Amino acid sequence: QFRLLLHGLSYNLFQLLRDYLPKSARNQKEITLSEKFLRIAVQVKFTTRQIWLRWTSNFPEETAFMHLCSRLNLLYSTA
């Protein structure tokens, strides 16, 4: 029963991500979404006020990832 609960939560997470993605990336499968947006190799740096994520310069999905973060209100703006 617990595994069924985890699979249900995972499915709902991917549906939420799919709703917030740009229209060009919405029709991808769950495994593709997982590889492009959840399994990202980043360097995480914590400061007292911010969390910095640094990934390689050749990250192909950077614009879609930043769009997703802005739609989920995960970006901090100084303006």
CSV table of C-alpha atoms in Angstrom, one decimal, residues 2 4 10-11 13 16 18 22 28 33 35 37 41-43 45 47 51 56 60 63 67 72-74 76:
chain,number,residue,atom,x,y,z
A,2,PHE,CA,2.9,2.4,0.8
A,4,LEU,CA,1.1,2.5,-4.3
A,10,SER,CA,5.0,10.7,-8.1
A,11,TYR,CA,2.4,10.7,-10.8
A,13,LEU,CA,4.2,15.5,-9.1
A,16,LEU,CA,2.0,19.3,-11.8
A,18,ARG,CA,3.9,19.2,-16.8
A,22,PRO,CA,6.4,25.6,-21.5
A,28,GLN,CA,7.1,14.5,-22.9
A,33,LEU,CA,10.8,14.8,-17.5
A,35,GLU,CA,15.9,13.0,-16.7
A,37,PHE,CA,14.3,18.4,-14.7
A,41,ALA,CA,23.9,17.5,-11.5
A,42,VAL,CA,24.4,20.8,-9.8
A,43,GLN,CA,26.7,22.4,-7.2
A,45,LYS,CA,26.1,26.6,-2.3
A,47,THR,CA,24.6,31.2,2.3
A,51,ILE,CA,20.8,29.1,-2.0
A,56,THR,CA,27.6,23.3,-16.2
A,60,PRO,CA,20.6,22.0,-22.5
A,63,THR,CA,15.7,28.0,-20.2
A,67,HIS,CA,10.8,29.0,-16.7
A,72,LEU,CA,6.6,27.8,-9.3
A,73,ASN,CA,7.8,31.0,-7.6
A,74,LEU,CA,11.1,29.5,-6.7
A,76,TYR,CA,14.0,35.4,-5.9
